[in-house]
CSV table of C-alpha atoms and ligand atoms in Angstrom, one decimal:
chain,number,residue,atom,x,y,z
A,1,MET,CA,-14.4,-100.3,40.4
A,2,HIS,CA,-11.6,-98.4,39.7
A,3,LYS,CA,-8.3,-98.8,41.8
A,4,ILE,CA,-6.1,-95.8,42.2
A,5,THR,CA,-2.0,-96.1,43.9
A,6,LEU,CA,-2.8,-93.2,46.6
A,7,ILE,CA,0.1,-91.6,48.1
A,8,PRO,CA,-0.9,-88.4,51.1
A,9,GLY,CA,2.4,-87.7,51.1
A,10,ASP,CA,4.2,-84.7,53.3
A,11,GLY,CA,3.6,-82.5,56.2
A,12,ILE,CA,0.2,-80.6,54.9
A,13,GLY,CA,-0.2,-83.9,52.2
A,14,PRO,CA,-2.6,-86.6,54.4
A,15,SER,CA,-4.9,-83.5,54.9
A,16,ILE,CA,-5.4,-82.5,51.7
A,17,VAL,CA,-6.0,-86.4,50.4
A,18,ASP,CA,-8.2,-87.0,53.2
A,19,ALA,CA,-10.6,-83.9,52.6
A,20,ALA,CA,-10.5,-84.9,49.1
A,21,ILE,CA,-10.9,-88.6,48.9
A,22,LYS,CA,-14.7,-87.3,51.3
A,23,VAL,CA,-15.0,-85.5,48.1
A,24,ILE,CA,-14.9,-87.8,45.3
A,25,GLU,CA,-16.8,-90.0,47.9
A,26,ALA,CA,-19.1,-87.6,48.0
A,27,ALA,CA,-19.5,-87.5,44.3
A,28,GLY,CA,-20.9,-90.8,44.2
A,29,VAL,CA,-17.0,-92.7,42.0
A,30,GLN,CA,-16.7,-95.5,44.3
A,31,ILE,CA,-12.3,-95.9,44.1
A,32,GLU,CA,-10.6,-98.8,46.0
A,33,TRP,CA,-7.4,-97.4,47.1
A,34,ASP,CA,-4.0,-98.5,47.4
A,35,ARG,CA,-2.3,-96.7,49.6
A,36,GLN,CA,1.6,-96.4,49.2
A,37,VAL,CA,4.4,-93.7,50.7
A,38,ALA,CA,6.9,-91.6,49.2
A,39,GLY,CA,9.6,-88.4,49.9
A,40,MET,CA,9.6,-88.1,53.3
A,41,ALA,CA,7.3,-90.4,55.2
A,42,ALA,CA,9.4,-92.7,53.1
A,43,VAL,CA,12.3,-91.9,53.8
A,44,GLU,CA,11.3,-92.0,57.9
A,45,LYS,CA,9.2,-95.6,57.7
A,46,HIS,CA,11.3,-97.9,55.1
A,47,GLY,CA,14.7,-95.3,54.5
A,48,ASN,CA,14.2,-94.8,50.8
A,49,PRO,CA,11.9,-91.4,49.7
A,50,LEU,CA,10.1,-94.3,46.4
A,51,PRO,CA,10.0,-97.8,47.7
A,52,ASP,CA,9.8,-100.0,44.9
A,53,ALA,CA,6.3,-101.2,45.9
A,54,THR,CA,5.4,-97.7,45.6
A,55,ILE,CA,6.2,-98.5,41.9
A,56,GLU,CA,5.3,-101.8,41.2
A,57,SER,CA,1.8,-100.2,42.7
A,58,ILE,CA,1.8,-97.2,40.0
A,59,ARG,CA,2.6,-99.5,37.3
A,60,GLN,CA,-0.1,-102.3,38.3
A,61,ASN,CA,-2.9,-99.3,38.8
A,62,ARG,CA,-1.1,-97.1,35.7
A,63,ILE,CA,-3.7,-94.7,38.1
A,64,CYS,CA,-2.0,-92.1,40.9
A,65,PHE,CA,-3.2,-89.5,43.7
A,66,LYS,CA,-0.8,-88.1,44.6
A,67,GLY,CA,-0.3,-85.4,48.2
A,68,PRO,CA,2.9,-83.4,48.3
A,69,LEU,CA,6.1,-84.3,48.8
A,70,THR,CA,9.3,-82.8,50.7
A,71,THR,CA,12.4,-83.0,48.5
A,72,PRO,CA,15.9,-81.7,50.4
A,73,VAL,CA,16.9,-78.6,48.6
A,74,GLY,CA,20.9,-78.7,47.3
A,75,GLY,CA,21.4,-82.2,48.9
A,76,GLY,CA,19.7,-84.9,50.4
A,77,TYR,CA,18.1,-86.9,48.0
A,78,ARG,CA,16.4,-86.1,44.6
A,79,SER,CA,13.6,-84.8,44.1
A,80,VAL,CA,10.4,-87.7,43.6
A,81,ASN,CA,8.4,-86.0,41.8
A,82,VAL,CA,10.9,-85.7,39.1
A,83,THR,CA,11.9,-89.6,39.0
A,84,LEU,CA,8.1,-90.4,38.9
A,85,ARG,CA,7.8,-88.5,36.3
A,86,GLN,CA,11.0,-90.1,34.4
A,87,ALA,CA,10.3,-94.3,35.8
A,88,PHE,CA,6.6,-93.9,33.8
A,89,ASN,CA,7.4,-92.1,31.2
A,90,LEU,CA,5.2,-88.6,32.5
A,91,TYR,CA,6.2,-86.7,29.9
A,92,ALA,CA,2.9,-84.2,29.3
A,93,ASN,CA,1.9,-81.8,32.4
A,94,VAL,CA,-1.0,-80.3,32.0
A,95,ARG,CA,-2.3,-77.1,34.0
A,96,PRO,CA,-5.0,-75.3,33.6
A,97,ALA,CA,-5.7,-72.0,35.1
A,98,ILE,CA,-8.9,-70.7,34.6
A,99,SER,CA,-10.4,-67.8,36.5
A,100,PHE,CA,-12.8,-68.2,39.7
A,101,GLU,CA,-15.1,-66.1,40.5
A,102,GLY,CA,-15.1,-64.6,43.4
A,103,THR,CA,-11.1,-64.5,44.5
A,104,ASP,CA,-9.2,-62.0,45.2
A,105,THR,CA,-7.1,-60.7,41.6
A,106,PRO,CA,-7.1,-58.5,39.2
A,107,PHE,CA,-6.7,-60.4,36.1
A,108,LYS,CA,-10.5,-61.5,35.3
A,109,ASN,CA,-11.7,-64.5,32.6
A,110,VAL,CA,-8.3,-66.0,32.1
A,111,ASN,CA,-8.7,-69.9,31.2
A,112,LEU,CA,-5.4,-71.5,29.1
A,113,VAL,CA,-3.9,-74.4,29.9
A,114,THR,CA,-0.1,-75.6,29.8
A,115,VAL,CA,1.1,-77.8,28.5
A,116,ARG,CA,4.6,-78.9,29.7
A,117,GLU,CA,7.2,-81.4,28.8
A,118,ASN,CA,7.6,-83.2,31.5
A,119,THR,CA,11.1,-85.7,30.9
A,120,GLU,CA,13.4,-83.6,29.0
A,121,GLY,CA,14.8,-79.9,29.3
A,122,LEU,CA,17.0,-78.7,31.6
A,123,TYR,CA,15.7,-81.5,34.5
A,124,ALA,CA,17.0,-84.2,32.7
A,125,GLY,CA,18.5,-84.5,35.9
A,126,ILE,CA,22.8,-84.1,33.6
A,127,GLU,CA,24.7,-81.9,35.9
A,128,HIS,CA,27.9,-81.9,38.0
A,129,PHE,CA,30.6,-80.2,39.6
A,130,ILE,CA,33.7,-79.0,37.6
A,131,LYS,CA,36.5,-79.8,39.9
A,132,VAL,CA,40.6,-78.4,40.3
A,133,ASP,CA,42.2,-78.7,43.1
A,134,GLU,CA,39.1,-80.2,45.1
A,135,GLU,CA,37.5,-76.4,44.5
A,136,LYS,CA,34.2,-76.5,42.8
A,137,ILE,CA,35.5,-73.6,40.3
A,138,ALA,CA,31.6,-73.8,37.7
A,139,ALA,CA,28.8,-75.9,37.8
A,140,GLU,CA,27.4,-77.5,34.5
A,141,SER,CA,24.1,-78.7,33.7
A,142,ILE,CA,22.7,-80.0,30.4
A,143,ALA,CA,19.8,-79.7,28.2
A,144,VAL,CA,17.8,-82.4,26.9
A,145,VAL,CA,15.6,-81.7,23.7
A,146,THR,CA,14.3,-85.1,21.2
A,147,ARG,CA,12.8,-84.8,18.0
A,148,LYS,CA,10.7,-88.3,20.0
A,149,GLY,CA,10.0,-85.9,23.9
A,150,SER,CA,8.7,-82.7,20.9
A,151,GLU,CA,6.9,-84.3,19.2
A,152,ARG,CA,5.4,-86.4,21.9
A,153,VAL,CA,4.6,-83.2,24.0
A,154,ILE,CA,3.3,-81.0,21.2
A,155,GLU,CA,1.0,-83.6,19.1
A,156,PHE,CA,-0.3,-84.3,22.7
A,157,ALA,CA,-1.1,-80.4,23.3
A,158,PHE,CA,-2.4,-80.2,19.4
A,159,ASP,CA,-5.0,-83.6,21.1
A,160,TYR,CA,-6.4,-81.4,23.7
A,161,ALA,CA,-7.4,-78.3,21.8
A,162,ARG,CA,-9.3,-80.7,20.1
A,163,ARG,CA,-11.3,-82.8,22.6
A,164,ALA,CA,-11.4,-79.8,25.1
A,165,GLN,CA,-12.8,-77.7,22.6
A,166,ARG,CA,-9.9,-74.9,22.4
A,167,LYS,CA,-8.5,-72.7,19.4
A,168,LYS,CA,-5.5,-72.1,19.1
A,169,VAL,CA,-1.7,-73.7,20.2
A,170,THR,CA,1.5,-70.9,21.0
A,171,LEU,CA,4.5,-72.9,21.5
A,172,VAL,CA,6.8,-71.3,23.5
A,173,HIS,CA,10.6,-71.3,23.4
A,174,LYS,CA,13.9,-69.2,22.9
A,175,ALA,CA,14.8,-69.8,19.9
A,176,ASN,CA,16.7,-67.0,19.5
A,177,ILE,CA,19.4,-68.1,21.6
A,178,LEU,CA,19.6,-71.5,21.8
A,179,LYS,CA,19.2,-72.2,19.0
A,180,CYS,CA,19.9,-76.3,18.8
A,181,THR,CA,17.1,-76.7,21.8
A,182,SER,CA,14.5,-74.1,21.4
A,183,GLY,CA,15.5,-74.2,18.0
A,184,LEU,CA,14.4,-78.0,17.8
A,185,PHE,CA,11.2,-77.8,19.9
A,186,LEU,CA,10.2,-74.8,17.5
A,187,GLU,CA,11.2,-76.4,14.2
A,188,ILE,CA,8.8,-79.8,15.5
A,189,GLY,CA,6.2,-77.6,16.6
A,190,ARG,CA,6.2,-76.2,12.9
A,191,GLU,CA,6.1,-79.2,11.4
A,192,VAL,CA,3.3,-81.1,13.8
A,193,ALA,CA,1.0,-78.1,14.1
A,194,LYS,CA,0.7,-79.0,9.9
A,195,LYS,CA,-1.2,-81.8,11.2
A,196,TYR,CA,-3.8,-79.8,13.0
A,197,PRO,CA,-5.1,-77.5,10.3
A,198,GLU,CA,-8.1,-76.2,12.4
A,199,ILE,CA,-6.0,-75.4,15.7
A,200,GLU,CA,-4.4,-72.1,15.1
A,201,PHE,CA,-0.8,-72.3,15.9
A,202,GLU,CA,1.7,-69.1,16.7
A,203,ASP,CA,5.2,-69.5,18.5
A,204,ARG,CA,6.1,-66.8,20.9
A,205,ILE,CA,9.3,-65.6,22.5
A,206,VAL,CA,9.5,-66.7,27.3
A,207,ASP,CA,10.9,-63.4,27.6
A,208,ALA,CA,7.9,-61.8,25.2
A,209,ALA,CA,5.2,-64.9,26.7
A,210,SER,CA,5.9,-64.3,30.3
A,211,MET,CA,5.0,-60.4,30.0
A,212,GLN,CA,1.8,-60.5,27.5
A,213,MET,CA,0.1,-63.8,29.9
A,214,VAL,CA,0.4,-60.8,32.8
A,215,MET,CA,-0.9,-58.0,30.3
A,216,LYS,CA,-3.4,-60.1,28.6
A,217,PRO,CA,-3.8,-63.0,29.5
A,218,GLY,CA,-7.4,-63.6,27.4
A,219,ILE,CA,-4.7,-63.9,23.6
A,220,PHE,CA,-3.7,-67.7,25.6
A,221,ASP,CA,-5.8,-70.7,25.7
A,222,VAL,CA,-3.7,-73.7,25.3
A,223,ILE,CA,0.7,-73.5,25.3
A,224,VAL,CA,2.9,-75.7,24.8
A,225,THR,CA,6.9,-75.6,25.8
A,226,THR,CA,9.6,-76.8,27.7
A,227,ASN,CA,10.4,-77.9,30.9
A,228,LEU,CA,12.0,-75.1,32.8
A,229,PHE,CA,9.8,-73.0,31.0
A,230,GLY,CA,6.8,-74.4,31.3
A,231,ASP,CA,7.6,-74.8,35.0
A,232,ILE,CA,8.0,-71.4,35.4
A,233,LEU,CA,5.7,-70.0,33.3
A,234,SER,CA,2.2,-73.0,34.6
A,235,ASP,CA,3.0,-70.8,38.3
A,236,LEU,CA,2.9,-67.7,36.8
A,237,ALA,CA,-0.3,-68.7,35.5
A,238,SER,CA,-1.9,-70.3,38.7
A,239,GLY,CA,-0.8,-66.7,40.3
A,240,LEU,CA,-3.0,-65.5,37.6
A,241,VAL,CA,-6.1,-66.6,38.4
A,242,GLY,CA,-5.6,-66.7,42.5
A,243,GLY,CA,-2.3,-69.0,43.5
A,244,LEU,CA,-1.1,-72.4,44.1
A,245,GLY,CA,-3.5,-73.1,46.4
A,246,LEU,CA,-6.3,-73.0,43.5
A,247,THR,CA,-4.8,-74.8,40.7
A,248,ALA,CA,-3.9,-78.8,39.8
A,249,GLY,CA,-1.4,-81.1,37.5
A,250,ALA,CA,-2.3,-84.0,35.2
A,251,ASN,CA,1.5,-85.8,34.6
A,252,ILE,CA,0.1,-87.6,31.4
A,253,GLY,CA,2.3,-90.5,29.8
A,254,VAL,CA,2.6,-93.8,28.9
A,255,ASP,CA,2.9,-96.0,31.4
A,256,ALA,CA,1.1,-94.0,33.7
A,257,ALA,CA,-1.0,-90.5,35.1
A,258,LEU,CA,0.0,-89.1,38.5
A,259,PHE,CA,-2.9,-86.1,39.7
A,260,GLU,CA,-1.1,-83.4,41.9
A,261,ALA,CA,-1.7,-80.0,43.7
A,262,VAL,CA,0.5,-78.0,42.4
A,263,HIS,CA,2.0,-77.0,45.0
A,264,GLY,CA,4.0,-78.1,48.0
A,265,SER,CA,3.9,-79.5,51.8
A,266,ALA,CA,3.9,-75.8,53.1
A,267,PRO,CA,6.2,-77.2,56.3
A,268,ASP,CA,4.6,-73.4,57.5
A,269,ILE,CA,1.2,-74.8,58.4
A,270,ALA,CA,1.4,-78.8,58.3
A,271,ASP,CA,-0.4,-79.9,61.6
A,272,LYS,CA,-2.2,-76.2,62.1
A,273,GLY,CA,-5.6,-77.9,60.2
A,274,ILE,CA,-5.7,-75.0,58.2
A,275,ALA,CA,-3.9,-75.9,54.8
A,276,ASN,CA,-6.8,-75.1,51.3
A,277,PRO,CA,-7.8,-78.6,49.6
A,278,ILE,CA,-8.7,-76.4,46.1
A,279,ALA,CA,-5.9,-77.9,44.6
A,280,MET,CA,-6.1,-81.2,45.4
A,281,ILE,CA,-9.6,-81.3,44.6
A,282,ILE,CA,-9.5,-80.0,41.7
A,283,ALA,CA,-7.0,-83.0,41.1
A,284,ALA,CA,-9.3,-84.9,42.4
A,285,SER,CA,-11.5,-83.9,39.5
A,286,MET,CA,-9.2,-84.2,36.7
A,287,MET,CA,-8.7,-87.5,37.3
A,288,LEU,CA,-12.0,-88.8,37.2
A,289,GLU,CA,-12.3,-87.0,34.1
A,290,HIS,CA,-9.3,-88.9,33.1
A,291,ILE,CA,-10.6,-92.2,34.3
A,292,GLY,CA,-14.1,-91.1,32.6
A,293,GLU,CA,-16.3,-90.1,35.7
A,294,LEU,CA,-17.1,-87.4,33.7
A,295,LYS,CA,-20.3,-86.1,35.8
A,296,ALA,CA,-18.6,-86.3,39.5
A,297,ALA,CA,-15.2,-85.0,37.2
A,298,ARG,CA,-18.0,-81.7,35.9
A,299,ALA,CA,-19.6,-82.1,39.4
A,300,VAL,CA,-16.3,-81.5,41.5
A,301,GLU,CA,-15.2,-78.9,39.8
A,302,GLN,CA,-19.1,-76.5,39.7
A,303,ALA,CA,-19.3,-77.3,43.8
A,304,VAL,CA,-15.3,-75.7,44.1
A,305,ARG,CA,-16.9,-72.8,41.8
A,306,ASP,CA,-19.6,-72.2,44.0
A,307,VAL,CA,-18.2,-72.5,47.7
A,308,ILE,CA,-15.1,-69.9,46.6
A,309,ARG,CA,-18.3,-67.9,44.6
A,310,GLU,CA,-20.1,-68.4,47.8
A,311,GLY,CA,-16.6,-66.9,50.2
A,312,THR,CA,-18.1,-68.4,53.4
A,313,HIS,CA,-16.4,-70.9,53.8
A,314,LEU,CA,-12.3,-70.4,53.2
A,315,THR,CA,-9.7,-70.5,54.4
A,316,PRO,CA,-7.1,-68.3,55.5
A,317,ASP,CA,-5.1,-68.1,53.2
A,318,LEU,CA,-8.3,-67.6,50.7
A,319,LYS,CA,-9.7,-64.8,52.9
A,320,PRO,CA,-7.6,-63.5,55.7
A,321,GLY,CA,-8.8,-63.6,58.8
A,322,SER,CA,-10.7,-66.9,58.2
A,323,THR,CA,-11.5,-69.6,61.3
A,324,CYS,CA,-12.2,-71.8,58.1
A,325,GLY,CA,-9.6,-75.0,58.1
A,326,THR,CA,-9.5,-77.9,55.5
A,327,ALA,CA,-12.4,-79.5,57.3
A,328,ASP,CA,-14.6,-76.8,57.2
A,329,LEU,CA,-14.1,-76.2,53.4
A,330,ALA,CA,-14.4,-79.6,52.3
A,331,GLN,CA,-17.4,-80.3,54.0
A,332,ALA,CA,-18.4,-77.1,52.1
A,333,ILE,CA,-17.8,-78.7,49.1
A,334,VAL,CA,-19.5,-82.6,50.4
A,335,ALA,CA,-22.8,-80.8,51.2
A,336,LYS,CA,-22.8,-79.3,47.8
A,337,LEU,CA,-22.3,-81.9,46.0
A,338,GLY,CA,-25.7,-83.7,48.2
B,401,NAI,P1,4.8,-74.8,49.3
B,401,NAI,O1,4.6,-74.5,48.1
B,401,NAI,O2,5.0,-75.6,49.8
B,401,NAI,O3,4.6,-73.6,50.0
B,401,NAI,C1,5.1,-72.3,49.9
B,401,NAI,C2,3.7,-71.2,50.3
B,401,NAI,O4,2.5,-71.6,50.1
B,401,NAI,C3,4.4,-71.5,51.9
B,401,NAI,O5,3.4,-70.6,53.1
B,401,NAI,C4,2.8,-72.5,52.2
B,401,NAI,O6,2.4,-72.2,53.6
B,401,NAI,C5,1.8,-71.9,51.1
B,401,NAI,N1,1.0,-72.9,50.8
B,401,NAI,C6,1.5,-73.9,49.6
B,401,NAI,N2,0.0,-74.6,50.3
B,401,NAI,C7,-1.0,-74.4,50.4
B,401,NAI,C8,-2.0,-75.2,50.4
B,401,NAI,N3,-3.1,-76.2,50.3
B,401,NAI,N4,-2.4,-74.0,51.5
B,401,NAI,C9,-1.8,-72.3,52.0
B,401,NAI,N5,-1.6,-72.6,51.8
B,401,NAI,C10,-0.4,-72.9,50.9
B,401,NAI,O7,5.9,-74.5,48.7
B,401,NAI,P2,8.7,-74.8,49.3
B,401,NAI,O8,8.0,-74.1,50.7
B,401,NAI,O9,8.8,-74.5,48.5
B,401,NAI,O10,8.1,-76.4,49.7
B,401,NAI,C11,8.0,-77.4,51.0
B,401,NAI,C12,8.4,-78.9,50.5
B,401,NAI,O11,7.5,-78.8,49.1
B,401,NAI,C13,9.7,-78.3,49.7
B,401,NAI,O12,10.2,-79.7,50.0
B,401,NAI,C14,9.3,-79.0,48.3
B,401,NAI,O13,10.3,-79.1,47.4
B,401,NAI,C15,8.2,-79.4,48.4
B,401,NAI,N6,7.2,-79.4,47.1
B,401,NAI,C16,6.6,-80.2,46.8
B,401,NAI,C17,5.3,-80.4,45.4
B,401,NAI,C18,5.2,-81.4,45.4
B,401,NAI,O14,5.4,-82.7,45.5
B,401,NAI,N7,4.1,-81.1,43.9
B,401,NAI,C19,5.7,-79.3,44.8
B,401,NAI,C20,6.4,-77.9,45.6
B,401,NAI,C21,7.6,-78.4,46.5
């Protein structure tokens, strides 16, 4: 029996998390869920977006399955997602983008994994306004790239490539302009690559890499990059395989691992019963793999792929005009596992 911290999240979160739990149960994996709150739900209940009890639960269980959390834009509280990544040193964000048969996208045979540095770069949270005469005349944001932070995420990408029998790691950077931050990341990439002679290593500048991802996605296998570039490129990769509703991410760290869908809390469709649970179910499959339930992980992924290919039980985001809801789609996946 595994014990896992469960954060249902905000907006569509509770409904898609519920769907994913039914799929995990159908795959025959027994989990004791330690239910906690974060985000808006936690503000409403405890006046705090990240209560101590939630942090303590993740600290003890070391695995967290999390629905999307609403973050106020501009003011309000700091993103709980970013705080969790930093609190638990979740330094590697792993996002596979593998084509699904039956999706409406012109890009076929995409099979790549983005490994994004998750704690540093421009997301280190060092930002301020510069005031003169009480006016905000400028704003500054400081990117932090450390040797330790770069080494561990680049090594993670190579180890991942080795484990998953992938052949190439592409380091994406902007070292021609950002000579210190991106330059250091690239320099460390070249050093680390020497320890993995069986894996091909190349580097690409982020703008050219973005164009190539659209024009020739097949040239990419594992991509490793800094926080901001990884944020953007991993969403771009999601777009290649059918959108955010189909992609999940693992946040792997020293002290814990957290699994989630990559999309947000979708307040525009919350409570309508039509949210697509597939990304959350793929997050569940990644989590099952991480905790050693390999057979169940494969079965869940295959069931998802079969349901997408058949195309009869898809929510309106995947099949416009469809009347299939969150629970119907989940049930179709559960039926495949039966
Ligand atoms: P969003 O991903 O929630 O929604 C963007 C669009 O995609 C909306 O039209 C939404 O209806 C649709 N969509 C998203 N997920 C869907 C699903 N599973 N099924 C069907 N349609 C889906 O992004 P948005 O609107 O920018 O952000 C909403 C809130 O979510 C914000 O507070 C944001 O900060 C938060 N957010 C949280 C994330 C997390 O917890 N990991 C990630 C991204 C955003």
